[in-house]
GROMACS .gro file of C-alpha atoms in nm:
model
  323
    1UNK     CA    1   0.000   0.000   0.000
    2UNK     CA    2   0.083   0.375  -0.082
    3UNK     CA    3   0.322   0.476   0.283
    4UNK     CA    4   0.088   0.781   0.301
    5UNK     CA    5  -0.192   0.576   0.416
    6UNK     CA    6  -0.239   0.632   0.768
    7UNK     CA    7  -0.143   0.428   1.032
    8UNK     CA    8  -0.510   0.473   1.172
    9UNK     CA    9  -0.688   0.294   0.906
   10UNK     CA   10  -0.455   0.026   0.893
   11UNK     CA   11  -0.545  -0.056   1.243
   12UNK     CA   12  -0.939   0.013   1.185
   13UNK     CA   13  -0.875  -0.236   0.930
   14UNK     CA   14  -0.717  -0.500   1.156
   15UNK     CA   15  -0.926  -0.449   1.396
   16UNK     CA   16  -1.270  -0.507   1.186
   17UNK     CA   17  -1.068  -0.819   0.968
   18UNK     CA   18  -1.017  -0.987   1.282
   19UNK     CA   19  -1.312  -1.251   1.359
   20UNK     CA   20  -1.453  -1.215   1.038
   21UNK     CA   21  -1.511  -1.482   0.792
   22UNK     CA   22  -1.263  -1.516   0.491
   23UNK     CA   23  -1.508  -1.422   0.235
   24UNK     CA   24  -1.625  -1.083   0.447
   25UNK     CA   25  -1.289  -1.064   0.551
   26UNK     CA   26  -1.165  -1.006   0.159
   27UNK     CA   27  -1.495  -0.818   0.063
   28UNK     CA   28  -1.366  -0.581   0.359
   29UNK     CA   29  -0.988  -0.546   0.218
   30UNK     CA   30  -1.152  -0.462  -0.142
   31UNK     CA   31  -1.337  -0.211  -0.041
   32UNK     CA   32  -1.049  -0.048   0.171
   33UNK     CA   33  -0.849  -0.049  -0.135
   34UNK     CA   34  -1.067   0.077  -0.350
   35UNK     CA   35  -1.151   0.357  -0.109
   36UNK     CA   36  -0.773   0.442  -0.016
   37UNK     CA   37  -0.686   0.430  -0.376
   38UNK     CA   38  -0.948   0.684  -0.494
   39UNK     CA   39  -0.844   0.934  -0.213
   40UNK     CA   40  -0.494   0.895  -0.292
   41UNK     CA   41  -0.596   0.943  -0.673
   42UNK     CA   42  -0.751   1.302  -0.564
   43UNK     CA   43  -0.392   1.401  -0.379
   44UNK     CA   44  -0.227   1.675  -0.600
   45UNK     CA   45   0.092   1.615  -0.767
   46UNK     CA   46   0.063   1.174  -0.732
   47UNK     CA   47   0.349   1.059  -0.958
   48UNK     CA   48   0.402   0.742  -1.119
   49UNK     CA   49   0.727   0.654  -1.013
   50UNK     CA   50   0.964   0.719  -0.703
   51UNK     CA   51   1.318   0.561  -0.566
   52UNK     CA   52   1.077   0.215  -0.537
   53UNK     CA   53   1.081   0.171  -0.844
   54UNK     CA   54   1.448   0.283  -0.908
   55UNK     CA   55   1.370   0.634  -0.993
   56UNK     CA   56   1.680   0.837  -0.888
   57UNK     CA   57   1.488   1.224  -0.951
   58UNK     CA   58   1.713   1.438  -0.815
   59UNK     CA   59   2.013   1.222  -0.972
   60UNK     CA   60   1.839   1.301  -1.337
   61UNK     CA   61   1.741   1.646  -1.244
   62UNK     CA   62   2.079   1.755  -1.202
   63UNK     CA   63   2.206   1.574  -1.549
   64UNK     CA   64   1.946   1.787  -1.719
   65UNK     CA   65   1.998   2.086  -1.601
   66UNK     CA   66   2.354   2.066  -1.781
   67UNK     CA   67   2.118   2.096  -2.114
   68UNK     CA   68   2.019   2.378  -2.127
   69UNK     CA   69   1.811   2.650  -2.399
   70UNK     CA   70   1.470   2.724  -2.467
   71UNK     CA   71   1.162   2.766  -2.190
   72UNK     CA   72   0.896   2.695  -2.081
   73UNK     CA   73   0.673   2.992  -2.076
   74UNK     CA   74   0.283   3.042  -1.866
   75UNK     CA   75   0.038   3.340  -1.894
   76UNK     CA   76  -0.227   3.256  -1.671
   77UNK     CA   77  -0.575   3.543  -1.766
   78UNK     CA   78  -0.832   3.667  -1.557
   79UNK     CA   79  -1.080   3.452  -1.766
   80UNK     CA   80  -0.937   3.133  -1.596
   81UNK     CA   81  -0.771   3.030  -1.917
   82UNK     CA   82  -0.358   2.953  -1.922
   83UNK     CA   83  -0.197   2.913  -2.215
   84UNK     CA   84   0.137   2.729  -2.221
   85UNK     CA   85   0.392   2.815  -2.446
   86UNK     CA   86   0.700   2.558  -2.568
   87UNK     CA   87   0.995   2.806  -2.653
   88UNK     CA   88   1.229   2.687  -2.866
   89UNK     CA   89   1.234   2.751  -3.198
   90UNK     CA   90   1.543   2.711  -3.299
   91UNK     CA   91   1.508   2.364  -3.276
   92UNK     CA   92   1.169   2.346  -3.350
   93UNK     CA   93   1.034   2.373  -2.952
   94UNK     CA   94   1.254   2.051  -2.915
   95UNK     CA   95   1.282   2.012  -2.539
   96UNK     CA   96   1.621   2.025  -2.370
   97UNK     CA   97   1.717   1.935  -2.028
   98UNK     CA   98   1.615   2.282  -1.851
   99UNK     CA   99   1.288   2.325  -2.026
  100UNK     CA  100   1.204   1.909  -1.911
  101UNK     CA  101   1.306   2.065  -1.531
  102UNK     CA  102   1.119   2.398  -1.607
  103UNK     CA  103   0.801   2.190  -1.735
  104UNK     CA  104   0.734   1.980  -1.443
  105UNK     CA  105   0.720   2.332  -1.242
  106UNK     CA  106   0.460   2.485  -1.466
  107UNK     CA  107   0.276   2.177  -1.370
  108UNK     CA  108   0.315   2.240  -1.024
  109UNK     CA  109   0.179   2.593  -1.065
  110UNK     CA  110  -0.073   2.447  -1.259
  111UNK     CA  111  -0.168   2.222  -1.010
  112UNK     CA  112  -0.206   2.509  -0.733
  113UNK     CA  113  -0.427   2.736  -0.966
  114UNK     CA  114  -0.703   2.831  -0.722
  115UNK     CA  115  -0.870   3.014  -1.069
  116UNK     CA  116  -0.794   2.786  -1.332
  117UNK     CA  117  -1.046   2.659  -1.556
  118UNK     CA  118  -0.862   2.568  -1.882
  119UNK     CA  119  -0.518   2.547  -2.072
  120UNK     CA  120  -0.394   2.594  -2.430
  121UNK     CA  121  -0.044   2.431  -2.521
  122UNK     CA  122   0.109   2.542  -2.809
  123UNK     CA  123   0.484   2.590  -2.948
  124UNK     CA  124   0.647   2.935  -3.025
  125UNK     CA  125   0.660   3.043  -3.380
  126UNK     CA  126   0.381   2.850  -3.526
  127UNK     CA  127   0.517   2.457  -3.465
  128UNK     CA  128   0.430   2.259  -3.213
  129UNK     CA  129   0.746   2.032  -3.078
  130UNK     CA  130   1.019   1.822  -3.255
  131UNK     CA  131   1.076   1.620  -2.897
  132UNK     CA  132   1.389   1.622  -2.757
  133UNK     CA  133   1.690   1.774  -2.831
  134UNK     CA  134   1.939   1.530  -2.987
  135UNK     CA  135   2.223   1.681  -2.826
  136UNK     CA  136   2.132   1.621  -2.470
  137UNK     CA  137   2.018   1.216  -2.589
  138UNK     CA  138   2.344   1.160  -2.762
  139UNK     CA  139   2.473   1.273  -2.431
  140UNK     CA  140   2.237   1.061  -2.214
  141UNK     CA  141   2.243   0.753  -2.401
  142UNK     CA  142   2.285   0.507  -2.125
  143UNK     CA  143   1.972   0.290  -2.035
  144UNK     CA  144   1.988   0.382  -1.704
  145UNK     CA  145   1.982   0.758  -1.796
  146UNK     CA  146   1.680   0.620  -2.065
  147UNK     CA  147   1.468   0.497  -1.824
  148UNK     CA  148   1.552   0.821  -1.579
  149UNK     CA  149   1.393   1.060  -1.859
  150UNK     CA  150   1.161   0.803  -1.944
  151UNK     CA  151   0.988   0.804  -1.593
  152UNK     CA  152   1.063   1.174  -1.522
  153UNK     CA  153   0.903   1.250  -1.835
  154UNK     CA  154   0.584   1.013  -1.775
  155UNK     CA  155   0.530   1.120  -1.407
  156UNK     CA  156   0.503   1.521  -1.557
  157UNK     CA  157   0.282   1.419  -1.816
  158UNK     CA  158   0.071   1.195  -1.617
  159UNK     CA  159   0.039   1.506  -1.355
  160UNK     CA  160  -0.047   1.740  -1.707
  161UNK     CA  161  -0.316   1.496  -1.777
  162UNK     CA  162  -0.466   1.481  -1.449
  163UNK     CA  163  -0.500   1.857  -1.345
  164UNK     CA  164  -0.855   2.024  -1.282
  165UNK     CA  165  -0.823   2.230  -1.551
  166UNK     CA  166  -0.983   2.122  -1.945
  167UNK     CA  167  -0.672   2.093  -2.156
  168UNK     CA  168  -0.612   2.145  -2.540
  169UNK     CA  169  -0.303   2.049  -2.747
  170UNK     CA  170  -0.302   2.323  -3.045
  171UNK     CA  171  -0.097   2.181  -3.309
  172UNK     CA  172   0.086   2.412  -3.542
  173UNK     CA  173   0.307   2.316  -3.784
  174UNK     CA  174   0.468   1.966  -3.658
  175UNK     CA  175   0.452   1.759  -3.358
  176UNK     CA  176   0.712   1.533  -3.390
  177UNK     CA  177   0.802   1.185  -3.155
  178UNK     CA  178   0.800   1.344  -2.807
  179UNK     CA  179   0.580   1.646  -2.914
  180UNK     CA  180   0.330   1.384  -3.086
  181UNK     CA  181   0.317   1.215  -2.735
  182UNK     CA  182   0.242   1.565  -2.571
  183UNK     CA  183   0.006   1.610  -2.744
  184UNK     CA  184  -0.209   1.296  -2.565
  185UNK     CA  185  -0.131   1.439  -2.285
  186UNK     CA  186  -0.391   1.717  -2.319
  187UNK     CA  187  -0.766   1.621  -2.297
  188UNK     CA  188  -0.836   1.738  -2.714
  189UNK     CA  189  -0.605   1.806  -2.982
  190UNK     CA  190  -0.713   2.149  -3.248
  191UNK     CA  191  -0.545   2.092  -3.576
  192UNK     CA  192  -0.441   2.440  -3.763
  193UNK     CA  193  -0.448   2.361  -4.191
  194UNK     CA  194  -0.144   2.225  -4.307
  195UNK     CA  195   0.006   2.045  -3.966
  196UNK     CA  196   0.098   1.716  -3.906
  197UNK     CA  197   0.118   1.472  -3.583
  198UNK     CA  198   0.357   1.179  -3.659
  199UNK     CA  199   0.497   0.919  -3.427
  200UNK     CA  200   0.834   0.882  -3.550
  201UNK     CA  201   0.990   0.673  -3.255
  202UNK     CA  202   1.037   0.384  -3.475
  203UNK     CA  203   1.308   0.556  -3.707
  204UNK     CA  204   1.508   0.638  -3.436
  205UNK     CA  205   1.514   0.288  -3.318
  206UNK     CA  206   1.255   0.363  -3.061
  207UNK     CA  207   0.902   0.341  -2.878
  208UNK     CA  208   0.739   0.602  -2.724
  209UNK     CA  209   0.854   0.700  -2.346
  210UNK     CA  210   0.677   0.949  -2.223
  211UNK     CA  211   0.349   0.741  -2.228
  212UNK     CA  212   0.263   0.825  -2.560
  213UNK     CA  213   0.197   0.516  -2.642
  214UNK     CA  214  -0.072   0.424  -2.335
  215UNK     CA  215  -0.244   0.754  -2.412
  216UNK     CA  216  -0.272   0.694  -2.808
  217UNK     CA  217  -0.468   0.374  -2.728
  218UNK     CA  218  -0.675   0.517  -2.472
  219UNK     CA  219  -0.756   0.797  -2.758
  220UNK     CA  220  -0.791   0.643  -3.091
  221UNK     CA  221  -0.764   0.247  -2.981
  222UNK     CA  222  -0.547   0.006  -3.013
  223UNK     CA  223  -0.576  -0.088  -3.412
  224UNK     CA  224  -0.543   0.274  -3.534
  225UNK     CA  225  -0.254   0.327  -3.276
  226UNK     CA  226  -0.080   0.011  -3.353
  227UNK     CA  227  -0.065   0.140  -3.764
  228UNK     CA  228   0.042   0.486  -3.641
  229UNK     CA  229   0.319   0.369  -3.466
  230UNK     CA  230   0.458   0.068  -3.680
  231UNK     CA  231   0.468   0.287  -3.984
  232UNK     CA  232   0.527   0.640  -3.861
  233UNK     CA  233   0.259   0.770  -4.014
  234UNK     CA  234   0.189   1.198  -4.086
  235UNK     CA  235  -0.140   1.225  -3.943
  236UNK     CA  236  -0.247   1.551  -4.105
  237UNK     CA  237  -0.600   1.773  -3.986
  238UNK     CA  238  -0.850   1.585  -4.223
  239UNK     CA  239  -0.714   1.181  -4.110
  240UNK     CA  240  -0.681   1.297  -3.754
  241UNK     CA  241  -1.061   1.423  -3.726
  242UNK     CA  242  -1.146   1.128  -3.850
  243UNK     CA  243  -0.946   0.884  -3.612
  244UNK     CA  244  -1.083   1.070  -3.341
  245UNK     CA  245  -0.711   1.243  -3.240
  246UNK     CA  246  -0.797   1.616  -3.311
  247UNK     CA  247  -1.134   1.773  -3.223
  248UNK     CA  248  -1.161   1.976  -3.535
  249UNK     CA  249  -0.902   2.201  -3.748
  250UNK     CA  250  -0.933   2.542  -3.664
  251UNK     CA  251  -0.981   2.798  -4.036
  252UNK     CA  252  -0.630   2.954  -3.926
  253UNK     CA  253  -0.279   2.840  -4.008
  254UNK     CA  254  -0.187   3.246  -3.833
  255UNK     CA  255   0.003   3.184  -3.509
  256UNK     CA  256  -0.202   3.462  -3.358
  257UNK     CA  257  -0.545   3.375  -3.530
  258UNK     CA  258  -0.498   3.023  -3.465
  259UNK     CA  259  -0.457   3.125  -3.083
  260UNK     CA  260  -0.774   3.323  -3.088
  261UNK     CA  261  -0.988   3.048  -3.248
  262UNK     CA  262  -0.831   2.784  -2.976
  263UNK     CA  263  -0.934   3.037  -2.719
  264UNK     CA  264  -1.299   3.068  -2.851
  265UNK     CA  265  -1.334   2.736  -2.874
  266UNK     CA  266  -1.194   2.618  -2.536
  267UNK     CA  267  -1.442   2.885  -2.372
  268UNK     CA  268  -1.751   2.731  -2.471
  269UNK     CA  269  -1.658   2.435  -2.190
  270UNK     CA  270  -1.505   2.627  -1.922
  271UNK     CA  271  -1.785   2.875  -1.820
  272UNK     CA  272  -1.908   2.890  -1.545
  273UNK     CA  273  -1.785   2.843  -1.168
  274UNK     CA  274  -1.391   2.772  -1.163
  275UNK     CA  275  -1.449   2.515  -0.897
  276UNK     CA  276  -1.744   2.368  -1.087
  277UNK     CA  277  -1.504   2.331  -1.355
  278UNK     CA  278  -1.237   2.200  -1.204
  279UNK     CA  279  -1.518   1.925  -0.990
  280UNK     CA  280  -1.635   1.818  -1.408
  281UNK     CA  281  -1.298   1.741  -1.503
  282UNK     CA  282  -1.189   1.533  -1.159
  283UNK     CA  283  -1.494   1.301  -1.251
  284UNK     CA  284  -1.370   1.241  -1.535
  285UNK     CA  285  -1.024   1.183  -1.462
  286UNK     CA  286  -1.141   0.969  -1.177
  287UNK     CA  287  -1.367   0.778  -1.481
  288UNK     CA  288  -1.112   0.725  -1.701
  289UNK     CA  289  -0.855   0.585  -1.475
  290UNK     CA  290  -0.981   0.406  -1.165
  291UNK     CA  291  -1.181   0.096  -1.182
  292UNK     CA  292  -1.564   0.160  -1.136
  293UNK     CA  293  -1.585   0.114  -0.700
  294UNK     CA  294  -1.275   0.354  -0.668
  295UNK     CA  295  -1.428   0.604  -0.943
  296UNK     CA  296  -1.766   0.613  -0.743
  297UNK     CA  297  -1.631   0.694  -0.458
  298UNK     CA  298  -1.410   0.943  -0.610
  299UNK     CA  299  -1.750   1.109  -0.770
  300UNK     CA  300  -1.893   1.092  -0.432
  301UNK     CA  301  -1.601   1.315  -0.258
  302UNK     CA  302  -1.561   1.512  -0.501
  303UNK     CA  303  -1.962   1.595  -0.531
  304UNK     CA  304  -1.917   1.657  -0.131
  305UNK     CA  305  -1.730   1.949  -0.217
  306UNK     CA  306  -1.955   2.108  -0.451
  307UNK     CA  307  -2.268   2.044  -0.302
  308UNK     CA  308  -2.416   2.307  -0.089
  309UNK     CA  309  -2.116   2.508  -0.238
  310UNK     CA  310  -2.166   2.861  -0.395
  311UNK     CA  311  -2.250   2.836  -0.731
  312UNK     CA  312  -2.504   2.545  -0.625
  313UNK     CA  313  -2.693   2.763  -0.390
  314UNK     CA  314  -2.713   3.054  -0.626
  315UNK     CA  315  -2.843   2.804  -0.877
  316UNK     CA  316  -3.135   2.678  -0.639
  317UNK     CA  317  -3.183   3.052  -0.510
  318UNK     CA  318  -3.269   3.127  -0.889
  319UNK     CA  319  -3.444   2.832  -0.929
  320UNK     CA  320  -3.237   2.710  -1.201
  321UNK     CA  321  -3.395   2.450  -1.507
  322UNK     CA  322  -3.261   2.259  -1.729
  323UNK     CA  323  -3.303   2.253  -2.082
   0.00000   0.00000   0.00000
C-alpha cells in the first residue's frame, strides 16, 4: 500500500478483519483499497514513479539541467484560461534538459491554480514540438539515464493529464516523436491547416517513453494506434478528425489567429464556476482511470465538495432548469 496511508486505518482495518469470515474478511480489504486508492488518486501532484521503483529524480534532475536552452513559458488570464507556451524555436520547440526541469514546475503551478479553468499548449513560432533535443540524448544515451527521462518525463505528463483544468493540445506546424506524445497528454487536440502529428519513434530505433503510447490507445484504440506507430505515419488535420485524435481544425494556419480560435473554442466548456469546472474534469479523470468502485467513490467526494457550495446555492436561489 501507498506509505501515506495512515497508520489509523490500517489498524481500523485490523481491527474489523479480525473474527470475520474469509469471504467478508476479503470483501472488507476490497473495499479499503478501493476507497484508499481513490483518495490517494484526488492528492495533487501523485506521480508514477519514485526511488521504489528505481527512480533516482534528483540524480536526473541535475544531469538535465547541464542541457540547457529554450523555456517553458505560462500566462495565466483573468478569464481562468492559461496558455502554455514551448519556446524553442530554434530547434523546432525541441525540449532540452532545462525546459524538461522547467516543465514539471509549470505543472506544479498548474496544479495550485485556485482560478484555473482551462489550458492551451502550443509551441512558439507557429510549430508545435520536434521532442527532444538530440544533443542532450546523444549525451544521455545510457539505459539507465533512458529509463531516468523516461519516468521523469511520464510522471510530468501523467500530472499534465490529471489537473482540474480542461486541456487542449493546439498543433501548429509539426509535432514530432516526443511532441506527438504531448500532445495525448492534453484532454483534445485542435489541428491548424497544413500540420501534421507523426509518431516517428520507430526511425530512431525507438518506442514512445513518455506514455505516448498508453495515451494513443486510450484515444484512438489500439488498431489505429498500432498502424500509427509501426509505420510512422503523418497524421495531417482531415485523417486525424477522422481517427478521433484532433477535435476539429481550426480555419487559421496564423500563429495569432490560430490562438484566438483555440481560445474561442476552449471557452464554450469552461464557463461557469472555476471550482465547478475543475469538480467536471476530476470526474472524469477519476472515470477514465480508476476501476468503477474507486471512481464512485471518487464522484462521491468530489460531489461533497460542490454540493451546498456557492454556485449550487445561487443556482437553487434562482431556481435554475434545465433545458
Amino acid at each position: 500500500m501507498h506509505p501515506v496511508l495512515c497508520c489509523s486505518s490500517w489498524s481500523w482495518s485490523s481491527n474489523l478483519l479480525q473474527g470475520a469470515e474469509p469471504e467478508m474478511a476479503v470483501a472488507l480489504w476490497k473495499s479499503l483499497l478501493q476507497t484508499t486508492k481513490s483518495r490517494l488518486f484526488l492528492q495533487r501532484g501523485m506521480s508514477l514513479y519514485n526511488s521504489a521503483h528505481g527512480f533516482e529524480e534528483e540524480e536526473i534532475k541535475k544531469k538535465l539541467q547541464q542541457f540547457g536552452g529554450g523555456s517553458i513559458n505560462l500566462s495565466k488570464e483573468n478569464n481562468g484560461i492559461g496558455v502554455l507556451t514551448l519556446n524553442n524555436p530554434k530547434l523546432m520547440n525541441a525540449f532540452t534538459g532545462t525546459m524538461m526541469l522547467e516543465l514539471q514546475e509549470r505543472v506544479t503551478e498548474l496544479e495550485n491554480w485556485k482560478d484555473g479553468k482551462g489550458l492551451i499548449i502550443h509551441g512558439a513560432e507557429n510549430t508545435f514540438c520536434s521532442g527532444s533535443d538530440l544533443n542532450a540524448v546523444r549525451a544521455m544515451s545510457s539505459p539507465q539515464d533512458g529509463m531516468n527521462i523516461c519516468m521523469f518525463m511520464q510522471n510530468t505528463l501523467t500530472r499534465l493529464k490529471r489537473l482540474p483544468l480542461i486541456s487542449v493540445a493546439l498543433v501548429q506546424g509539426k509535432a514530432l516523436g516526443g511532441g506527438a506524445e504531448f500532445t495525448t497528454a492534453c484532454d483534445f487536440r485542435l489541428m491548424t491547416p497544413g500540420s501534421e502529428i507523426r509518431f516517428v519513434h520507430k526511425q530512431m530505433g525507438l518506442v514512445p517513453g513518455w506514455g505516448g503510447a498508453a495515451r494513443l490507445v486510450q484515444i484512438v484504440g489500439s488498431g489505429a494506434a498500432l498502424k500509427l506507430l509501426s509505420g510512422a505515419l503523418k497524421v495531417d488535420p482531415g485523417r486525424a478528425v477522422h481517427l478521433g485524435l484532433a477535435e476539429e481544425t481550426l480555419p487559421s494556419s496564423d500563429e495569432t489567429r490560430s490562438l484566438e480560435e483555440a481560445q474561442a473554442w476552449l471557452n464554450q466548456y469552461t464557463k461557469g464556476p472555476g471550482e465547478v469546472i475543475q469538480a467536471v474534469k476530476k470526474v472524469i479523470t477519476a472515470g477514465r482511470e480508476l476501476q468503477l468502485e474507486a471512481a464512485l467513490r471518487a464522484e462521491k467526494d468530489i460531489f461533497g465538495t460542490v454540493w451546498g457550495g456557492p454556485a449550487n446555492l445561487h443556482a437553487v436561489a434562482q431556481s435554475t432548469k434545465h433545458k
